[in-house]
Structures are given as structure tokens and as C-alpha cells.
mmCIF file of C-alpha atoms in Angstrom:
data_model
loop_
_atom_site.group_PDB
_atom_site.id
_atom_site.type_symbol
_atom_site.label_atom_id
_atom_site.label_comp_id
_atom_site.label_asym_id
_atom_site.label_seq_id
_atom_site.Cartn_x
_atom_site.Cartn_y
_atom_site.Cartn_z
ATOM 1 C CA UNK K 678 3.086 -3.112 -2.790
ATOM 2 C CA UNK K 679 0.640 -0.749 -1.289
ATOM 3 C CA UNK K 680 0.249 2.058 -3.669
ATOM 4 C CA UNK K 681 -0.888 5.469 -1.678
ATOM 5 C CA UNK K 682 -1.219 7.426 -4.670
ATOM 6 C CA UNK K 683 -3.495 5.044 -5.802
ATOM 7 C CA UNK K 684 -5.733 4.359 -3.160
ATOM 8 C CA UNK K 685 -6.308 8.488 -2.919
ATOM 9 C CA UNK K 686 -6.899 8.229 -6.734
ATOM 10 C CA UNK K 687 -9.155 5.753 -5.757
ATOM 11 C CA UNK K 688 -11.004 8.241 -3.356
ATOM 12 C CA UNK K 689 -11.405 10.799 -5.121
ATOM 13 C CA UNK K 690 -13.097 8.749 -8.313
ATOM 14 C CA UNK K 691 -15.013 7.173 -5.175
ATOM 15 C CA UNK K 692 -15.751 10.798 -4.056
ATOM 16 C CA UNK K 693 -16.840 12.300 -7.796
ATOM 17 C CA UNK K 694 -20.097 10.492 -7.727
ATOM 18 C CA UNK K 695 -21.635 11.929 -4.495
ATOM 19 C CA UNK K 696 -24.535 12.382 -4.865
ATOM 20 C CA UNK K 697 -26.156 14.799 -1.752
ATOM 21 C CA UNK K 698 -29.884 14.656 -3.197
ATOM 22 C CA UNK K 699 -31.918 15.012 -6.536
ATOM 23 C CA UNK K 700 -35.573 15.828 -7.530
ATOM 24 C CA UNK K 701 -35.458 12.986 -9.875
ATOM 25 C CA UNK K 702 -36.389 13.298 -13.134
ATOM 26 C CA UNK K 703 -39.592 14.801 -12.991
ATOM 27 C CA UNK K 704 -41.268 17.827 -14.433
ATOM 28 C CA UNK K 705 -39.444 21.419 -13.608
ATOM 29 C CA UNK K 706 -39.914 24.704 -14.912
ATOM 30 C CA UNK K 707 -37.188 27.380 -14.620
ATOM 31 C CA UNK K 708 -37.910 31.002 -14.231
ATOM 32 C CA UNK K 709 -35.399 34.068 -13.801
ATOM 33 C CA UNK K 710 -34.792 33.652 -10.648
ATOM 34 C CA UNK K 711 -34.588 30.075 -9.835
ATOM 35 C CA UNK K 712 -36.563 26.645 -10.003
ATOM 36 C CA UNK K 713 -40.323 25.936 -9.903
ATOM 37 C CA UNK K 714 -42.234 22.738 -9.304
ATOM 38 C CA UNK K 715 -45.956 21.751 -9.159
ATOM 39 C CA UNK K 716 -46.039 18.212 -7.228
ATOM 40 C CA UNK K 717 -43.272 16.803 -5.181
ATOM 41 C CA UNK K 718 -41.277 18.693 -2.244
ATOM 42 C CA UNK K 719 -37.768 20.167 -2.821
ATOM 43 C CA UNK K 720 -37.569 20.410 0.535
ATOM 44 C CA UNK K 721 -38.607 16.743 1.250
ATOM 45 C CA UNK K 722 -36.061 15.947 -1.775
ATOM 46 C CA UNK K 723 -33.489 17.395 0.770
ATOM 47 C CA UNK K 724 -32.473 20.582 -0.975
ATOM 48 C CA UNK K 725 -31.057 23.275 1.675
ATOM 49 C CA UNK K 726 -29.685 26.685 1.325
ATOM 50 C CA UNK K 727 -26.192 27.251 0.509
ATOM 51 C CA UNK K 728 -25.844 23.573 -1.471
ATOM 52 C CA UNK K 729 -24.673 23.927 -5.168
ATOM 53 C CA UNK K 730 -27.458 22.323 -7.244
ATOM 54 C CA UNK K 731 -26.989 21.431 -11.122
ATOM 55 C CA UNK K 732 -29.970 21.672 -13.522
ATOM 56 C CA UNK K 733 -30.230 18.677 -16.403
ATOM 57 C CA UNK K 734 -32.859 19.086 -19.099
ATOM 58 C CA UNK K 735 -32.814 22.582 -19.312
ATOM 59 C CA UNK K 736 -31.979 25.697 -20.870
ATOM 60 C CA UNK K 737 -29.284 26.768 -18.727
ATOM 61 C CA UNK K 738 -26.728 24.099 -17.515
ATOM 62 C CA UNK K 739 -24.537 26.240 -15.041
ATOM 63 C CA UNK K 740 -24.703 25.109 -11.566
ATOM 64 C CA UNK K 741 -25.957 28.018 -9.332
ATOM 65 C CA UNK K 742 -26.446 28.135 -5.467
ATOM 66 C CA UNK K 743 -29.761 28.288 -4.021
ATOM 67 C CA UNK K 744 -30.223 31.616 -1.697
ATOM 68 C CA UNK K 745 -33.582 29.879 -0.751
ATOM 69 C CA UNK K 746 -36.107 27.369 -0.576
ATOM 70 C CA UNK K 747 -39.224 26.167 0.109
ATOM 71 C CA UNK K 748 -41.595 22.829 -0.794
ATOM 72 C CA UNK K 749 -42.257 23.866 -4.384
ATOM 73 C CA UNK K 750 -39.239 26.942 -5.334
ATOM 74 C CA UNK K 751 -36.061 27.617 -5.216
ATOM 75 C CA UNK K 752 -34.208 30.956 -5.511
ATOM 76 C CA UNK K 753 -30.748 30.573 -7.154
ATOM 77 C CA UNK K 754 -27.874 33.306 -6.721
ATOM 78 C CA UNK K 755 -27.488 33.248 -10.838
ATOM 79 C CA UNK K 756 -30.562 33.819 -13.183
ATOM 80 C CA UNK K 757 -32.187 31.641 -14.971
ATOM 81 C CA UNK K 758 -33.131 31.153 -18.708
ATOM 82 C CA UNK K 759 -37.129 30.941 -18.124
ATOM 83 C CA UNK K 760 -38.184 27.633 -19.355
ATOM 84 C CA UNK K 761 -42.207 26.627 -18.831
ATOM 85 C CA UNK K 762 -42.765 23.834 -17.481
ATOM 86 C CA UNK K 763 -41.475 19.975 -18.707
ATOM 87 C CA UNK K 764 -40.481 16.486 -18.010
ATOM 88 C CA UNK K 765 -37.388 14.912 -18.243
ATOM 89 C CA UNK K 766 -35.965 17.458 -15.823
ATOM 90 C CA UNK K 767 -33.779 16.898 -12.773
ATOM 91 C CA UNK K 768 -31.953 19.483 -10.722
ATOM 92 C CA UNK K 769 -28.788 17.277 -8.643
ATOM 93 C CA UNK K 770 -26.961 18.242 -5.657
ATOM 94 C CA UNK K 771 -23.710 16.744 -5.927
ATOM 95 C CA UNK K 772 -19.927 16.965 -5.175
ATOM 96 C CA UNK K 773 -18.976 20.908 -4.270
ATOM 97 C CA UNK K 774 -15.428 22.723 -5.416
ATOM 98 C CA UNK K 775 -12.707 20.245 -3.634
ATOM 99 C CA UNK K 776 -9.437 21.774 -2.431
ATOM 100 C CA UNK K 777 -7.513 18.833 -3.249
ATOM 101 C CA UNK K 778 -4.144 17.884 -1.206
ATOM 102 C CA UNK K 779 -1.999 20.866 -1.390
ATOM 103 C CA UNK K 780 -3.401 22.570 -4.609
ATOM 104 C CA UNK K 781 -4.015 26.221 -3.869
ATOM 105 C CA UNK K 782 -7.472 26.928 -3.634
ATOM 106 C CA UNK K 783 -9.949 30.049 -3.531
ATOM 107 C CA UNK K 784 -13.220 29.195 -1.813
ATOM 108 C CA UNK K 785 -16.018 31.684 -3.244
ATOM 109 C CA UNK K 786 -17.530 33.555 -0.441
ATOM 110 C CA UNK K 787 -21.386 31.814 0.375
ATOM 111 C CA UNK K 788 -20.482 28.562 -1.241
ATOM 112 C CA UNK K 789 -19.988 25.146 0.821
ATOM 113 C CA UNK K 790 -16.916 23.170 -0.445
ATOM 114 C CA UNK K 791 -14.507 20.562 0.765
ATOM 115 C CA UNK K 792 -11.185 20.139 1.822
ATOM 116 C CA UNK K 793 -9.453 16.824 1.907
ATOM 117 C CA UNK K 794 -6.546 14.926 3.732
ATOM 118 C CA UNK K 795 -4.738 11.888 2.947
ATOM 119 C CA UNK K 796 -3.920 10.030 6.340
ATOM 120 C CA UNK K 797 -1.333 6.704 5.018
ATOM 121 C CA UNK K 798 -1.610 5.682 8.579
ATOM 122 C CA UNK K 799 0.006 1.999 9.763
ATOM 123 C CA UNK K 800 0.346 -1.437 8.371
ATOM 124 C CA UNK K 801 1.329 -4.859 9.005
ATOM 125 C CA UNK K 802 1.957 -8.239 7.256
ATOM 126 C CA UNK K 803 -1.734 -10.093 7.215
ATOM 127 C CA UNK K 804 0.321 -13.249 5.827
ATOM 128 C CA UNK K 805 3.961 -14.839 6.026
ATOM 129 C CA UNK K 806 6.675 -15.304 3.422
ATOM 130 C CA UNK K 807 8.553 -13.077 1.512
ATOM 131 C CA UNK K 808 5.289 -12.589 -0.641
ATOM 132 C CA UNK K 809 2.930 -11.688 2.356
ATOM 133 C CA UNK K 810 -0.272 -10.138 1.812
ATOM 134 C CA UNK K 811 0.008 -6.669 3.335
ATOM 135 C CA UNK K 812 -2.689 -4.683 4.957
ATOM 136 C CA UNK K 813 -2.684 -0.721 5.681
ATOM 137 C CA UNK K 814 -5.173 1.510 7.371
ATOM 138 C CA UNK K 815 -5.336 4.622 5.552
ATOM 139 C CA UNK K 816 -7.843 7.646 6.742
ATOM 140 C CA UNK K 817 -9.590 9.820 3.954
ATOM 141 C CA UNK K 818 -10.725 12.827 5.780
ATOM 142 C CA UNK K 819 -12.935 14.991 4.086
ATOM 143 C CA UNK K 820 -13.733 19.050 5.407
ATOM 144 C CA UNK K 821 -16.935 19.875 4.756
ATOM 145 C CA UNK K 822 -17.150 23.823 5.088
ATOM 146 C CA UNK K 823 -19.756 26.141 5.381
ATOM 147 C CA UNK K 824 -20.727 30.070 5.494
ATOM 148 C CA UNK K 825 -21.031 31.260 9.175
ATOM 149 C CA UNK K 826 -24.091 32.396 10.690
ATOM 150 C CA UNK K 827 -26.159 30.992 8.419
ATOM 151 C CA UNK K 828 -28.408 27.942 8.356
ATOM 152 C CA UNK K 829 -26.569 24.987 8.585
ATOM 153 C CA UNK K 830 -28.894 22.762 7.223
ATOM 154 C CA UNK K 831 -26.762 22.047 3.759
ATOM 155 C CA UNK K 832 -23.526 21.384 6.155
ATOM 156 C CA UNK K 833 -25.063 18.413 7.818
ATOM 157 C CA UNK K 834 -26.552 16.594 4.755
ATOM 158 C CA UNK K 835 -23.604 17.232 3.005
ATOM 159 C CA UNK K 836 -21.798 15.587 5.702
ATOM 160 C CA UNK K 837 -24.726 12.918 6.032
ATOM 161 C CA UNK K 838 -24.312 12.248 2.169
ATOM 162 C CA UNK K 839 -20.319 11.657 2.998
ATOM 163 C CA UNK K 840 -21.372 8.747 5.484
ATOM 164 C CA UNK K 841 -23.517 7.223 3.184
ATOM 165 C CA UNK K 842 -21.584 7.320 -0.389
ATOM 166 C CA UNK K 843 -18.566 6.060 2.121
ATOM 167 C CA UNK K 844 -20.893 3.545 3.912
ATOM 168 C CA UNK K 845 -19.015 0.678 5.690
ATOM 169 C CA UNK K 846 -17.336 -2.187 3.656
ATOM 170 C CA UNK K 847 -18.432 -0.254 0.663
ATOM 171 C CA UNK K 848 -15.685 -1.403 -2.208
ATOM 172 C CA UNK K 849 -13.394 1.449 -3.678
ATOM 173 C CA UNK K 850 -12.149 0.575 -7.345
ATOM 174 C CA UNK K 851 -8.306 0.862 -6.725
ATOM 175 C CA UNK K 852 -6.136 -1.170 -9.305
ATOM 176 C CA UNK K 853 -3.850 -4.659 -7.534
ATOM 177 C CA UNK K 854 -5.798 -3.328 -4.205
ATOM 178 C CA UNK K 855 -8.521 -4.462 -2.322
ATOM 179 C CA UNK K 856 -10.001 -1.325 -0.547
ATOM 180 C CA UNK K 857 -12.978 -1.229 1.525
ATOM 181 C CA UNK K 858 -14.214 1.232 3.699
ATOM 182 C CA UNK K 859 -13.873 -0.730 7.240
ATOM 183 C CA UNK K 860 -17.133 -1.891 9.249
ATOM 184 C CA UNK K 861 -15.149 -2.375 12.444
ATOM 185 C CA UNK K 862 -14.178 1.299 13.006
ATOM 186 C CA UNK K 863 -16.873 3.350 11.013
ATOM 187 C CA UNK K 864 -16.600 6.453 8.785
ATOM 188 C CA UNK K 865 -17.759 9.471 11.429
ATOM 189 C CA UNK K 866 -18.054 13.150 11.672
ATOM 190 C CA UNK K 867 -17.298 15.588 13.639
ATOM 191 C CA UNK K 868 -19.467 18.043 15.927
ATOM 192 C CA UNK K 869 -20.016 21.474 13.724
ATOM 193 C CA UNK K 870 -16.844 23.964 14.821
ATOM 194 C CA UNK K 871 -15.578 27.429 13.464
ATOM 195 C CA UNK K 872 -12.731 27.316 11.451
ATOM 196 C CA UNK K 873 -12.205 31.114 11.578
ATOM 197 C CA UNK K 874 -12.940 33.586 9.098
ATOM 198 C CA UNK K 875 -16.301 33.314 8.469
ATOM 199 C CA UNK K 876 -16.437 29.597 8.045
ATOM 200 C CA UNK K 877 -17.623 26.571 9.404
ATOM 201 C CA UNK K 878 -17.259 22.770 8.855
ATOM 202 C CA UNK K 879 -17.806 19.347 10.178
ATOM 203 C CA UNK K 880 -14.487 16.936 9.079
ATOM 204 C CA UNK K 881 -15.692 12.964 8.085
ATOM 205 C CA UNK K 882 -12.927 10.812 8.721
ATOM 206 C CA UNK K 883 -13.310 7.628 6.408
ATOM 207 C CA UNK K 884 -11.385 4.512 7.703
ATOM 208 C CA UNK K 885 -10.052 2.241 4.913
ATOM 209 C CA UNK K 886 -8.610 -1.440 4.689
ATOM 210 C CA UNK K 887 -6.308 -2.100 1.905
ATOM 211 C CA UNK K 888 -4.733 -5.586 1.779
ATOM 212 C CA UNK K 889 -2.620 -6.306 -1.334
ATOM 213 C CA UNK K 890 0.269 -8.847 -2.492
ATOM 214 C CA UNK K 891 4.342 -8.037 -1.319
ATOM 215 C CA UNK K 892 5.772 -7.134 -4.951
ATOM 216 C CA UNK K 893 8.957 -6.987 -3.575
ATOM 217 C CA UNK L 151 2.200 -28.750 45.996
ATOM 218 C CA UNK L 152 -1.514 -28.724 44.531
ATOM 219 C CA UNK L 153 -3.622 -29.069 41.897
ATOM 220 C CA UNK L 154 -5.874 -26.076 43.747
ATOM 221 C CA UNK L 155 -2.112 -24.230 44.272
ATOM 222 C CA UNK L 156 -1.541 -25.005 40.784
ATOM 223 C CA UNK L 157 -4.508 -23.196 39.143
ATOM 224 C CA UNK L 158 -3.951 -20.428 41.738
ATOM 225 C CA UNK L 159 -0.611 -19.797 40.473
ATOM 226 C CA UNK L 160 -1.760 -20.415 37.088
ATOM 227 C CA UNK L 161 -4.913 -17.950 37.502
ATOM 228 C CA UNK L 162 -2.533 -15.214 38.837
ATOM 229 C CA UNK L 163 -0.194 -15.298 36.425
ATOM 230 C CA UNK L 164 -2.334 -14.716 33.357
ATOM 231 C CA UNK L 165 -3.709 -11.800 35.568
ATOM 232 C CA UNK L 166 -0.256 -10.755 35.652
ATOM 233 C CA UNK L 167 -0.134 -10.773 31.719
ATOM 234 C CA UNK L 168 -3.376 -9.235 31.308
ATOM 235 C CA UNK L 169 -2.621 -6.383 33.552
ATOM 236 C CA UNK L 170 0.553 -6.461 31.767
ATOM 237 C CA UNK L 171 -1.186 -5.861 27.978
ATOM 238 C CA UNK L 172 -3.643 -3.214 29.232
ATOM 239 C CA UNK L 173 -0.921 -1.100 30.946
ATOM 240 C CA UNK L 174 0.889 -1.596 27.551
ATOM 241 C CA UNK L 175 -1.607 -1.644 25.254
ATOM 242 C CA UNK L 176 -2.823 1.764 27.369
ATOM 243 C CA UNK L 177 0.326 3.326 27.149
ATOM 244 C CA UNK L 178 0.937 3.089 23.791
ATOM 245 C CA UNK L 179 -2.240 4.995 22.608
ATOM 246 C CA UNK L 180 -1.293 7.392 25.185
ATOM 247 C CA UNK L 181 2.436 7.533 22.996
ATOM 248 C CA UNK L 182 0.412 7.112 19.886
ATOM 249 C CA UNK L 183 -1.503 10.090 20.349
ATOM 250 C CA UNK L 184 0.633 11.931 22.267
ATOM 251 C CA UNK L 185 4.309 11.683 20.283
ATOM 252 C CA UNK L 186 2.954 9.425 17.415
ATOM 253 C CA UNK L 187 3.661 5.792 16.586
ATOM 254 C CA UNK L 188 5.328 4.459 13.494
ATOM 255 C CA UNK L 189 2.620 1.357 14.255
ATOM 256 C CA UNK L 190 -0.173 3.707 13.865
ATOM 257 C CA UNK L 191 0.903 6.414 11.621
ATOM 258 C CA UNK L 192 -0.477 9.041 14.035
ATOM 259 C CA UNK L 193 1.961 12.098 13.995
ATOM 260 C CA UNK L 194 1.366 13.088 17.573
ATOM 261 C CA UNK L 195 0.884 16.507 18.878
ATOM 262 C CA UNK L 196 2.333 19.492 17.444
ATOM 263 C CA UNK L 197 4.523 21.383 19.979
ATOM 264 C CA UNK L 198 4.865 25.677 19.962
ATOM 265 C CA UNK L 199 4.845 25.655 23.764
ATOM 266 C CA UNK L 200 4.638 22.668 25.179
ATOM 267 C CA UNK L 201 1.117 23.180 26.756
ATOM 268 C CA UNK L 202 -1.367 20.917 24.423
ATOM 269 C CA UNK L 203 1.122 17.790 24.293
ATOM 270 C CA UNK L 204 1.672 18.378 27.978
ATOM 271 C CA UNK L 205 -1.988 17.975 28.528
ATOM 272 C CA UNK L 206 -2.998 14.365 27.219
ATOM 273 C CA UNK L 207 -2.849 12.655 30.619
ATOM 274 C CA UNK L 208 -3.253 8.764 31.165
ATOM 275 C CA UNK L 209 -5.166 7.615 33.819
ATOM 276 C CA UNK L 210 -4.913 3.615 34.402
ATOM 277 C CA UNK L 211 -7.883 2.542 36.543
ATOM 278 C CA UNK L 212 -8.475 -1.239 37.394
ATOM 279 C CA UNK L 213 -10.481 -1.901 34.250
ATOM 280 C CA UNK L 214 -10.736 0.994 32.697
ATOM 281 C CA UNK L 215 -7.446 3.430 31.493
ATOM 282 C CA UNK L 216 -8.786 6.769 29.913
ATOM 283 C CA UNK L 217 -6.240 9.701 27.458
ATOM 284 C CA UNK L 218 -7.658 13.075 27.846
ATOM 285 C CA UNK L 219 -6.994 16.352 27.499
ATOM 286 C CA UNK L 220 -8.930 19.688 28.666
ATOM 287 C CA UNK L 221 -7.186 21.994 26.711
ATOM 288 C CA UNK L 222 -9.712 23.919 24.547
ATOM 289 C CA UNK L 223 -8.549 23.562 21.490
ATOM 290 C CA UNK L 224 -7.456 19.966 21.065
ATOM 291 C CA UNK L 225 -10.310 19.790 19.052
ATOM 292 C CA UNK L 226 -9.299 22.176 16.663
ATOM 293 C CA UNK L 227 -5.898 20.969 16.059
ATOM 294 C CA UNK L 228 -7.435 17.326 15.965
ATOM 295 C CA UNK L 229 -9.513 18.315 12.969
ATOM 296 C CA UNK L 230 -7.145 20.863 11.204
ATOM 297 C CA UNK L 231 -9.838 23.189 11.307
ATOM 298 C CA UNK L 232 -7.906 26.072 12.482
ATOM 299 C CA UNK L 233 -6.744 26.439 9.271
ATOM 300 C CA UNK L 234 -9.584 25.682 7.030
ATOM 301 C CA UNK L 235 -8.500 27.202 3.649
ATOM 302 C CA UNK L 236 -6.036 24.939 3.703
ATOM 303 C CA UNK L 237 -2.893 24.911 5.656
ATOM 304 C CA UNK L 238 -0.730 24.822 2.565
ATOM 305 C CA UNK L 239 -2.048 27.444 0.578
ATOM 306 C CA UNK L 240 -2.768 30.876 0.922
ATOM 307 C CA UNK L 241 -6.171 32.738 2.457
ATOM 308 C CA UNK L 242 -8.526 34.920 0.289
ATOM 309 C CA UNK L 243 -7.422 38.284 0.581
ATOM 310 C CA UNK L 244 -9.797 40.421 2.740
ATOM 311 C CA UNK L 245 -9.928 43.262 0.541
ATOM 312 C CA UNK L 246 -7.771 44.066 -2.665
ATOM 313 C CA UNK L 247 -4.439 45.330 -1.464
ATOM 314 C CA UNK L 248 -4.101 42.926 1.258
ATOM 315 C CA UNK L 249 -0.578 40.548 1.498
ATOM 316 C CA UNK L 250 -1.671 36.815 0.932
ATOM 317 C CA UNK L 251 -2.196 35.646 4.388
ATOM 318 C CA UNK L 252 -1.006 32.277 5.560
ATOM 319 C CA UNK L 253 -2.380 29.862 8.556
ATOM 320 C CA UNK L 254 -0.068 27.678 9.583
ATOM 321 C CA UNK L 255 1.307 25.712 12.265
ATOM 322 C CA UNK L 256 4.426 26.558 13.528
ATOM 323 C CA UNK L 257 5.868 23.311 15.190
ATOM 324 C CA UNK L 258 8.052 20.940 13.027
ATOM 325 C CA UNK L 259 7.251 17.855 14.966
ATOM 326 C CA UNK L 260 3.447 16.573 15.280
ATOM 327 C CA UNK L 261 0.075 16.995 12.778
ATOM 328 C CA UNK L 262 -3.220 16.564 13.128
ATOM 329 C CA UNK L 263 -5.729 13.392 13.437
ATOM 330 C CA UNK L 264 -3.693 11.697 15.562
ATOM 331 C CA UNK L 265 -6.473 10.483 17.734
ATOM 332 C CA UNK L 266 -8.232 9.299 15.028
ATOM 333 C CA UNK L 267 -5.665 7.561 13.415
ATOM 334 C CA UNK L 268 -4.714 6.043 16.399
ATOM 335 C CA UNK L 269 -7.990 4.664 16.829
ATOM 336 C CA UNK L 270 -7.758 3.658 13.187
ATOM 337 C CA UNK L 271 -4.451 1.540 14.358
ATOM 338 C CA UNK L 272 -5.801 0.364 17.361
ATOM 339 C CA UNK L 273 -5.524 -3.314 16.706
ATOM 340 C CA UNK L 274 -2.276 -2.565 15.363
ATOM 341 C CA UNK L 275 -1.106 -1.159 18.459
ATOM 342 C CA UNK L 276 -2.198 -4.212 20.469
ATOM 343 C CA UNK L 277 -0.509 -6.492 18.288
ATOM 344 C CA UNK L 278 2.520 -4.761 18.777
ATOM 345 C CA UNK L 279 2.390 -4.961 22.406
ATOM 346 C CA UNK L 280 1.446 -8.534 22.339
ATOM 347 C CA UNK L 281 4.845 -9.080 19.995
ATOM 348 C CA UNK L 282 6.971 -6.685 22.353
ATOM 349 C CA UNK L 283 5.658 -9.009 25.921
ATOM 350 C CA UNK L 284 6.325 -12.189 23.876
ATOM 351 C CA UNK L 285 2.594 -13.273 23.544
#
């Protein structure tokens, strides 16, 4: 039978490994304030005020926000243990603080996060016979939200990030389910809009396919 | 009697059936969106006054049928962004002191997404009307 709690299980593993954008491992230095590079971009990398970054390879571990940014530094809200220059560094943009499905949740003032909705929407019989394959077209809709007034650069890639980690007929791993993210109507966001209160957010609706066997 | 009046009676009367699914098939997106469907899982529009579910009109032109609305904040309720904390749980408090403060829709009947998920269903929808004219 089609399993809903699985299939949003299956989501939200789907959804963990977003990855928004990375430097790469490369060579980083940390100082107190933040990140510093001597070749690449962090801009062309895609890095963008307000995103959430996590450093790997360094001193300090804790994610911190970046206040600012340009081609070859970034200023974080939280300082930094200074650490000179060195490979094997990376610094990872990746899934924010989730407000899961009815689980009371804080957002910190300044940070981007997400909301998400489970849509079960409708179904039919693909097959005939008491043991019919059955199909379902569930929505995963996923709020991305944003400070007001300020640039909304981060917003839009996270959003952009969304479309492509939930690109069409990409598979999601969903036990006795086939799920697929559907190619005929495609995952799609929504213009930018206030949603009061100081914040901000563009929603991505994901349409899924789920076919599976009648248990009975 | 024909061959020629035969294919003219034949031509007509799968016009007849076509005009017959898109008035249908039309229709029930409007009802999809509008009051929900149990085909399409769409909840339909939430009602306080009246006003927003009032406001989806149906136009049926000769090839074309269109579901609008111009009320301003369709959008918002489409999205659930009006209440972006999260509908079910309670807002940050403004300062220390302050009650939890809740954003909720009042109605009991209706949600949000249902134009998305009605698109989402759209094939759904058609095969329904296809099974309710016998086709």
C-alpha cells in the first residue's frame, strides 16, 4: 500500500544532502572574523549573505552565518579560531534549520531556514486486479525563508539548489515504493513574497510519482 | 442516407464529446480548486467570508477555458505564506513579556496549494471525467 509516512521519510533523507554550494576542498585560512582565500572566488563558488556555511578541516567546526562577502573573504556572525593558511579545507553551504511538519519551531532572527509541507494529494489504480499497482501524486513543498530588506541573493540559490537536488525523475530511496520526482509537471518556485514579520520566502513545490503493489 | 451524411453526423458527434470533456474536464479544476476534489487531493479554498472562494471564476471560451481570481491575496493563501513560522506552532515573541502569538486560519473547510495540487492531479481529473461521460 502507499505508505505516506514513508515517502516524507523519504524526503527528508532526500532533502539532508542538499548541498547549496562549496569551495571544494582547497586551501583556506580562518581568521577571527571569518574565512580567507588566496585563488578561487567565493563569490563565483556561489556563497551569498545570510546562507549558513559549515567549515571542514579546521579549527572550529560550528557553522556560522556569513554577514558578508566578497571574491576572496568572508565575514561570519561568530568568530573564528585563526588558522593560517592550508589544504584539505572546504567551507559547505548546505541544508538550513528545517521546521519540520508540525514540530514547534524558533527561527533565529538573520538566519534563512525552511519550512516544509506534506501534500498526499490523489491516486488511482495504474493496473487491474485485486493486486493493482497503485500510483499517487504527492507534493513536497518546501518554504524557503529569508530576512527582509536585505539582499536576497542567498534566498534564490537556496531555492535554485531545491530545483536541482529535486531535479525531474530524480529517484527518492523510499522502501516497497518507487518514487520519482515527475518530469511531466516539474518541481517550481514561487515569485519572492512577504510572509509578514520581517520575513520573506519563495515556496518550491516538488511533484512526486509513487507507484507501488495493492497489499491488501 | 450517405456516406458524406454519415461522416457528418459522425464528425459532429465526437465534437459533441469533445466539447463535452473540456466543459467537464474545465469544470472540475474549477471544483478542484475551488471546493477541492477527493480525485486531486486539493483542499479547496478556505472560507472566513466568503470573498476569496467567491472569486475563482470560470470562463469557458471556444478553445480555451481559463480559473482566475483577482483577489490580492490568493497568492498568499496559495503558498501558506501568511503564516510563515508555521501555522501550527507558535511566533517568536517580540520582546520578553509578550503572550505566544499564533497565525492561523480561521476557516474549518479549505487549505492551501490547492492550485498546485490540482495541477499535480490534472490527468487524474481528466480521467475521471472521461469515466463519469462513459469514455
Amino acid at each position: 500500500m502507499i505508505t505516506h509516512d514513508l515517502i516524507r521519510r523519504g524526503c527528508r533523507l532526500h532533502l539532508a544532502t542538499l548541498e547549496v554550494c562549496t569551495t571544494g576542498t582547497t586551501t583556506l585560512a580562518a581568521t577571527a572574523t571569518g574565512y580567507t582565500r588566496s585563488a578561487g572566488s567565493f563569490l563565483t563558488d556561489g556563497f551569498a549573505i545570510g546562507m549558513q556555511l559549515t567549515p571542514t578541516g579546521f579549527t572550529e567546526s560550528l557553522p556560522a552565518r556569513i554577514l558578508a562577502v566578497d571574491a576572496l573573504t568572508i565575514t561570519t556572525d561568530l568568530p573564528r579560531a585563526v588558522d593560517a593558511p592550508g589544504g584539505g579545507r572546504s567551507l559547505t553551504v548546505g541544508l538550513p534549520d528545517v521546521a519540520w511538519e508540525n514540530v514547534r519551531y524558533t527561527p533565529t532572527p538573520g538566519r534563512v531556514w525552511m519550512r516544509e509541507e506534506y501534500l498526499p494529494g490523489g491516486g488511482s489504480n495504474l493496473t487491474l486486479g485485486a493486486f493493482a499497482t497503485l500510483t499517487q501524486l504527492p507534493l513536497y513543498v518546501l518554504h524557503v525563508v529569508c530576512p527582509q530588506f536585505q539582499d536576497a541573493t542567498a534566498c534564490a540559490r537556496y531555492a535554485d539548489a531545491l530545483l536541482r537536488h529535486f531535479a525531474p525523475t530524480t529517484p527518492l530511496s523510499v522502501s516497497g515504493h518507487t518514487v520519482t520526482v515527475r518530469s511531466d509537471v516539474v518541481p517550481s518556485p514561487s515569485p519572492l513574497q512577504s510572509s509578514g514579520d520581517g520575513w520573506v520566502e519563495v515556496t518550491v513545490s516538488i511533484p512526486l510519482r509513487v507507484t507501488t503493489s495493492n497489499s491488501r | 442516407m450517405s456516406f458524406a451524411s454519415d461522416i457528418k453526423r459522425f464528425v459532429r458527434k465526437v465534437e459533441q464529446r469533445n466539447r463535452a470533456v473540456y466543459v467537464g474536464v474545465a469544470t472540475a479544476v474549477h471544483g478542484s480548486v475551488v471546493r477541492g476534489s477527493y480525485v486531486t487531493g486539493a483542499l479547496g479554498q478556505p472560507v472566513d467570508t466568503g470573498f476569496l472562494q467567491g472569486s475563482w471564476k470560470l470562463n469557458i471560451g471556444k478553445e480555451e477555458a481559463t480559473i482566475a481570481t483577482n483577489v490580492a491575496y490568493a497568492r498568499v493563501i496559495e503558498d501558506n505564506s501568511r503564516a510563515a513560522y508555521d501555522a501550527r506552532g507558535v511566533l517568536p515573541k517580540k520582546k520578553d513579556g509578550d503572550a505566544p502569538r499564533r497565525k492561523s486560519i480561521k476557516s474549518t473547510v479549505g487549505g492551501h496549494h490547492s492550485v498546485k495540487t490540482t495541477i499535480a492531479g490534472a490527468t487524474l481529473l481528466q480521467d475521471a471525467v472521461l469515466r463519469d461521460l462513459g469514455q
